[in-house]
CSV table of C-alpha atoms in Angstrom, one decimal:
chain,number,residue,atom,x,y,z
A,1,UNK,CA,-28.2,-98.6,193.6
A,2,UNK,CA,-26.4,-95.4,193.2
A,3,UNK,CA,-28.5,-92.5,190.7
A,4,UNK,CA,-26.1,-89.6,189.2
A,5,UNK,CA,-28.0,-86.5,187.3
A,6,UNK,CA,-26.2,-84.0,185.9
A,7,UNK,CA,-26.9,-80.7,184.4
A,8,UNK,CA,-27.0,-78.9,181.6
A,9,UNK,CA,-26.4,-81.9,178.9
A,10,UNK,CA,-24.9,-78.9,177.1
A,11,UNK,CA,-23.4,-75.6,177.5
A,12,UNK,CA,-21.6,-72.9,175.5
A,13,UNK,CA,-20.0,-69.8,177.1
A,14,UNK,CA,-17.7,-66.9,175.4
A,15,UNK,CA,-13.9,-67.5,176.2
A,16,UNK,CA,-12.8,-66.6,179.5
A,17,UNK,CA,-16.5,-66.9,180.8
A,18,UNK,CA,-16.8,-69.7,183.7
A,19,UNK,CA,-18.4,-72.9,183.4
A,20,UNK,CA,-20.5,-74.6,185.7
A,21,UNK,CA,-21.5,-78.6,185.8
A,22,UNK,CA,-23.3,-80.0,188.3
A,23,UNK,CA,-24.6,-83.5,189.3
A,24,UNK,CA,-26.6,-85.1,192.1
A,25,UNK,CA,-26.2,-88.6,193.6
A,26,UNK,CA,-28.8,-90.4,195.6
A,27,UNK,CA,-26.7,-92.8,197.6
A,28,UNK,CA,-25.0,-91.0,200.6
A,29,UNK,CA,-22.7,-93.7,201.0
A,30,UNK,CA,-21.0,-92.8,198.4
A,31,UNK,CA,-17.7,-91.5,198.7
A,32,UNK,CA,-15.7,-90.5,195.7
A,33,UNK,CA,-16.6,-88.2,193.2
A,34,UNK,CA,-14.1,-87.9,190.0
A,35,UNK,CA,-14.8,-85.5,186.7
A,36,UNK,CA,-14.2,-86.6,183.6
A,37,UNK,CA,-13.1,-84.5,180.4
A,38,UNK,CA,-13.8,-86.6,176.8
A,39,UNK,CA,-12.8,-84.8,173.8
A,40,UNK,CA,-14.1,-85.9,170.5
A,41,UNK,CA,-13.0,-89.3,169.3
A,42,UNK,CA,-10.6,-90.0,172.1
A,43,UNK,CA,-11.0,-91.6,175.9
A,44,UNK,CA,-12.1,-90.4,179.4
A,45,UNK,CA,-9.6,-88.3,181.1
A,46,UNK,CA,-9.8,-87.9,184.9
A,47,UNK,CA,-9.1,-84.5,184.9
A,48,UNK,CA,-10.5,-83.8,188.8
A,49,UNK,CA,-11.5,-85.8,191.9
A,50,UNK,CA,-12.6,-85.1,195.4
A,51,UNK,CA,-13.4,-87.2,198.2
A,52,UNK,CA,-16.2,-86.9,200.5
A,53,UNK,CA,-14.7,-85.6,203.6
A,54,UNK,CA,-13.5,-82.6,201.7
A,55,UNK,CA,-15.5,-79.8,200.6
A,56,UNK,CA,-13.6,-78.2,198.1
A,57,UNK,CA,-10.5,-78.7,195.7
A,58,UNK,CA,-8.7,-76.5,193.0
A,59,UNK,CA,-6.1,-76.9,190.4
A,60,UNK,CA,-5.0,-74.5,188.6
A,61,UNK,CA,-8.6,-72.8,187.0
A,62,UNK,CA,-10.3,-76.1,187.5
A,63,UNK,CA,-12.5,-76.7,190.7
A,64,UNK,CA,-14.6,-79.1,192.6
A,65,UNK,CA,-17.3,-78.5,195.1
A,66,UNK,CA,-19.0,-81.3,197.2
A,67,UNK,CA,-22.4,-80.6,199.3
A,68,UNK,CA,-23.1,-84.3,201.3
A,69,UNK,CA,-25.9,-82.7,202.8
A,70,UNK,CA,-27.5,-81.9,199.8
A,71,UNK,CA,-25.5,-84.8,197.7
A,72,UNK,CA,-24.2,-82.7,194.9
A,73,UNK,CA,-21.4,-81.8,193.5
A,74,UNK,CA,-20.2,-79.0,190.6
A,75,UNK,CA,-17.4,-78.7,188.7
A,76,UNK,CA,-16.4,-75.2,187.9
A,77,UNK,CA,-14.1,-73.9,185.1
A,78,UNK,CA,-12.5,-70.4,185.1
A,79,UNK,CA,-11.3,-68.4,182.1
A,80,UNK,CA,-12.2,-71.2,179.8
A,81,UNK,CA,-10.5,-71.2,176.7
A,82,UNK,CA,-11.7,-73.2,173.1
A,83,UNK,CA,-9.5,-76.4,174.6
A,84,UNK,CA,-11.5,-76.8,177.6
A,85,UNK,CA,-14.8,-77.4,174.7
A,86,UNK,CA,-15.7,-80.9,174.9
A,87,UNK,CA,-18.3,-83.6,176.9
A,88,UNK,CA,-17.4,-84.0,180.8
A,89,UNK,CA,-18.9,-86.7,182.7
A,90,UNK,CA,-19.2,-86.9,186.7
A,91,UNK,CA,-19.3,-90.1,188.3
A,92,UNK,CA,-19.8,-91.5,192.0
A,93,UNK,CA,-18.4,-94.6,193.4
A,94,UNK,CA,-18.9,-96.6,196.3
A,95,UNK,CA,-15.8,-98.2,198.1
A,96,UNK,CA,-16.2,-101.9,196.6
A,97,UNK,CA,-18.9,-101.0,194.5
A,98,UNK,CA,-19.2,-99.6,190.7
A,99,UNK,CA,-18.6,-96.3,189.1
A,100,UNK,CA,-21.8,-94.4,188.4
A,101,UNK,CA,-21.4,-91.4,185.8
A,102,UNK,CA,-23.9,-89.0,184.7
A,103,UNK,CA,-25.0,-88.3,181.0
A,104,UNK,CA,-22.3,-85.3,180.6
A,105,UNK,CA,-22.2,-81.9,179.6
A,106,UNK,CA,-21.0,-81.0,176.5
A,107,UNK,CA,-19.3,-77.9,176.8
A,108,UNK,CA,-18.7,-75.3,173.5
A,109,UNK,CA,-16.0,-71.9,174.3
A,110,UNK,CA,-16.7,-69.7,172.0
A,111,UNK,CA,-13.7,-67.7,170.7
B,1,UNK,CA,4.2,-96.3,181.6
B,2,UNK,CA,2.0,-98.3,179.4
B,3,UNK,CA,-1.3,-97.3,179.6
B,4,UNK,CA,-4.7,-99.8,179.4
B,5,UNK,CA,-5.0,-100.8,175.7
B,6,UNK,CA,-7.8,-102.4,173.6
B,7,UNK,CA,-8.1,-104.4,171.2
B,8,UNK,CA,-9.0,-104.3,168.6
B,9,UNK,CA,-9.6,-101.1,167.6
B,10,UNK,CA,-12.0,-101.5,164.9
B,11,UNK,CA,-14.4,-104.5,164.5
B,12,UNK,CA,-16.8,-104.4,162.3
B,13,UNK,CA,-18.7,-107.8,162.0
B,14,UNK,CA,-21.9,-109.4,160.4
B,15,UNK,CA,-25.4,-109.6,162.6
B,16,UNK,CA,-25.3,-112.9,164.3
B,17,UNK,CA,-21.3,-113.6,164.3
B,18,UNK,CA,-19.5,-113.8,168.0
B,19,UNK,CA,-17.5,-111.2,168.8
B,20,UNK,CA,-14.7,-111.0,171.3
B,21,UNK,CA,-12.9,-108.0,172.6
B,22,UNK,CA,-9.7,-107.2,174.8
B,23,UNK,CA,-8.6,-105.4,178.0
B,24,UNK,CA,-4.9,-104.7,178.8
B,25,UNK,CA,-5.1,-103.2,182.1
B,26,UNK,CA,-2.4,-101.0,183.5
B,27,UNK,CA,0.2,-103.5,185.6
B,28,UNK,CA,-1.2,-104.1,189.2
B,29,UNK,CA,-4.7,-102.3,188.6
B,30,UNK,CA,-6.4,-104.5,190.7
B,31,UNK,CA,-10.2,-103.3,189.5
B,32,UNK,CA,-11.1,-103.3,185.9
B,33,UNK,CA,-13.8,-102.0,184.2
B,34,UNK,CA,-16.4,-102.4,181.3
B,35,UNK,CA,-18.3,-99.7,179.5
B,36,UNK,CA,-20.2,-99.2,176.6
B,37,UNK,CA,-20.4,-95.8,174.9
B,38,UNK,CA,-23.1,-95.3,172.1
B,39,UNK,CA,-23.2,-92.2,169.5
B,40,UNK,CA,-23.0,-89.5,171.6
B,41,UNK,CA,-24.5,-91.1,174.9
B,42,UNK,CA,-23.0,-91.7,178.1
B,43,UNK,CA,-20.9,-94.3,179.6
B,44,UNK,CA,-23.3,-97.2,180.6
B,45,UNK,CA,-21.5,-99.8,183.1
B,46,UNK,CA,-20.9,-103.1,181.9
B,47,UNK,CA,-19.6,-105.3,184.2
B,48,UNK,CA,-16.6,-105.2,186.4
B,49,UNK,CA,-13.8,-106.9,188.3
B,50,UNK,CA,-12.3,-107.1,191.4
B,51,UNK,CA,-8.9,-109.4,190.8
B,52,UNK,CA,-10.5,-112.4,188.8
B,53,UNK,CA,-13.7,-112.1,190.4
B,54,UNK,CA,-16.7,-110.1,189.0
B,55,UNK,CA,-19.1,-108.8,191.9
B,56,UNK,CA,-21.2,-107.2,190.0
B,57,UNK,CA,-22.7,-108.3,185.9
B,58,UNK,CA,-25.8,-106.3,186.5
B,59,UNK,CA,-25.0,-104.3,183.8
B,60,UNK,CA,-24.5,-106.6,181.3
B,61,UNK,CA,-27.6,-106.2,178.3
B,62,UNK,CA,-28.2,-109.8,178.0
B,63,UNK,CA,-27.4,-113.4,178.1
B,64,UNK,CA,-25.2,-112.8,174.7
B,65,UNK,CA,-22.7,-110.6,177.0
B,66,UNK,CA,-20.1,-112.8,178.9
B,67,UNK,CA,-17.0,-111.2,180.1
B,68,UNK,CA,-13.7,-112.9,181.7
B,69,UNK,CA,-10.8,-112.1,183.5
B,70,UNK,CA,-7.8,-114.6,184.0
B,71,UNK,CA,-4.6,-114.5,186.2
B,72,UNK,CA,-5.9,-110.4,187.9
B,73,UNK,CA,-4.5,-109.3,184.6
B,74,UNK,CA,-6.3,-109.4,180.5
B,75,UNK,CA,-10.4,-108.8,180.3
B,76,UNK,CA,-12.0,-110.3,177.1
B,77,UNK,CA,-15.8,-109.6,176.6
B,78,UNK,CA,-17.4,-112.0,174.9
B,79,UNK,CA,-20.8,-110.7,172.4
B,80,UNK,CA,-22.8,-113.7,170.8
B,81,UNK,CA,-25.3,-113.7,168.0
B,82,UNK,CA,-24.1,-110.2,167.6
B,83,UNK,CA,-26.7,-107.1,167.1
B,84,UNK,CA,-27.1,-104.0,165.2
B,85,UNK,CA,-28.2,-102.2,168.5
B,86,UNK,CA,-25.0,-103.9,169.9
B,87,UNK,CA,-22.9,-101.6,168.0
B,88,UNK,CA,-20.8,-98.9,169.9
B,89,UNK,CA,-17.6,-97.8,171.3
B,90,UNK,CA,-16.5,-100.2,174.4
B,91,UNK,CA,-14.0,-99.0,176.7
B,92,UNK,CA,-12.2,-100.9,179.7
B,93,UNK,CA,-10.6,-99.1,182.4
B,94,UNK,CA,-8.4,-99.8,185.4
B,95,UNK,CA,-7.9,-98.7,188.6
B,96,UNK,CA,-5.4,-99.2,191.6
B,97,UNK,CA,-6.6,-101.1,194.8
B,98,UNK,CA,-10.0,-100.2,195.5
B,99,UNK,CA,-9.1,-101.2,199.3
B,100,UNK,CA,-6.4,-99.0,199.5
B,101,UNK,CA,-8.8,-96.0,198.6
B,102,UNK,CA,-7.2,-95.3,194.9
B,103,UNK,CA,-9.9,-94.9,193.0
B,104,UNK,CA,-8.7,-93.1,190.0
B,105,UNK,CA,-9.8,-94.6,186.6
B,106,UNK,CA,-7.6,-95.2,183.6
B,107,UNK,CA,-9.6,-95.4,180.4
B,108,UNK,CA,-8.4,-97.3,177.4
B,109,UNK,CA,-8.6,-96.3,173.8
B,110,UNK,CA,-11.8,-98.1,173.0
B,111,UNK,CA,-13.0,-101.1,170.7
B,112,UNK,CA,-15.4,-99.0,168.1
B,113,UNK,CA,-17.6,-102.3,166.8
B,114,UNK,CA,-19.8,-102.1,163.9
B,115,UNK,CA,-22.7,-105.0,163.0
B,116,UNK,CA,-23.7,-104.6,159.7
């Protein structure tokens, strides 16, 4: 089966520093690759996804990168602010399979 | 629209009672989902369906985990002879067609149970 790593399991940057996530999968038939963002006490939010026959997405100061050679894939946060502090989770799914996440990140912005 | 909900929210329950907990899924969300979420861990997979079916239980801890799903809609998951170590957050989530490549998850409030 499918084996997500991701790194750091925690992070703390000053306010309007970037943040960097980043996860590795082992199955290269995987094909989907969404970020989570889970703020304490409440659910998983999808808050970015990207497919694997795209490199790159953006919105707004929230990014995804995706390497299938190397199978991994970062998240990137600009100009965080004290709402973006909370635990994000990657995950990797196979078409007809399960989702896969990684341990998370949980990510402090210091005012 | 309405979301997935849970229910209940809160369940806390003696060692060695049955437990049994619910999945709204969002209308149509073919795919549903079981996780369980401990004390600041991760999400560890459960189990999860594709319509009524469930291709894959590997997930599930043990022989006292059952889960169902009837009519491609409501998910109960079933503990039995419930444990201390069985206490944590379970969430349920939903998504579109799989076969139609939407993936996206929808995650549901959660089912925080307690064994005392």
């Amino acid at each position: 089966g499918e084996n997500v790593e991701q790194h750091p399991s925690t992070l703390s940057v000053q306010e309007g520093d970037s943040a960097v996530i980043k996860c590795t999968y082992s199955d290269s038939a995987s094909n989907y690759f969404p970020w989570y963002k889970q703020e304490l006490g409440k659910r998983p939010q999808l808050i970015i996804d990207i497919r694997s026959n795209v490199g790159e997405k953006k919105d707004q100061r929230i990014a995804v990168t995706l390497n299938k050679t190397a199978k991994h894939f970062s998240l990137h946060i600009t100009e965080t602010q004290p709402e973006d502090s909370a635990v994000y989770f990657c995950a990797a799914l196979r078409t007809g399979n399960q989702f896969y996440f990684g341990t998370g990140t949980s990510l402090t912005v210091i005012p | 629209g309405a979301g997935v909900s849970q229910s209940p929210s809160n369940k806390v329950t003696e060692k060695g009672k049955d437990v049994e907990l619910r999945c709204d899924p969002i209308s149509g969300h073919t795919a549903l989902y079981w996780y369980r979420q401990s004390l600041g861990q991760g999400l560890e997979f459960l189990i999860y369906f594709q319509g009524n079916s469930a291709p894959d239980k590997s997930g599930l801890p043990s022989d006292r985990f059952s889960a169902e799903r009837t009519g491609g809609s409501v998910s109960t998951l079933t503990i039995q002879r419930t444990q201390q170590e069985d206490s944590a957050v379970y969430l349920c989530a939903s998504s579109p067609l799989l076969g139609r490549q939407n993936y996206e998850q929808y995650f549901g409030p959660g089912t925080r149970l307690t064994v005392t």
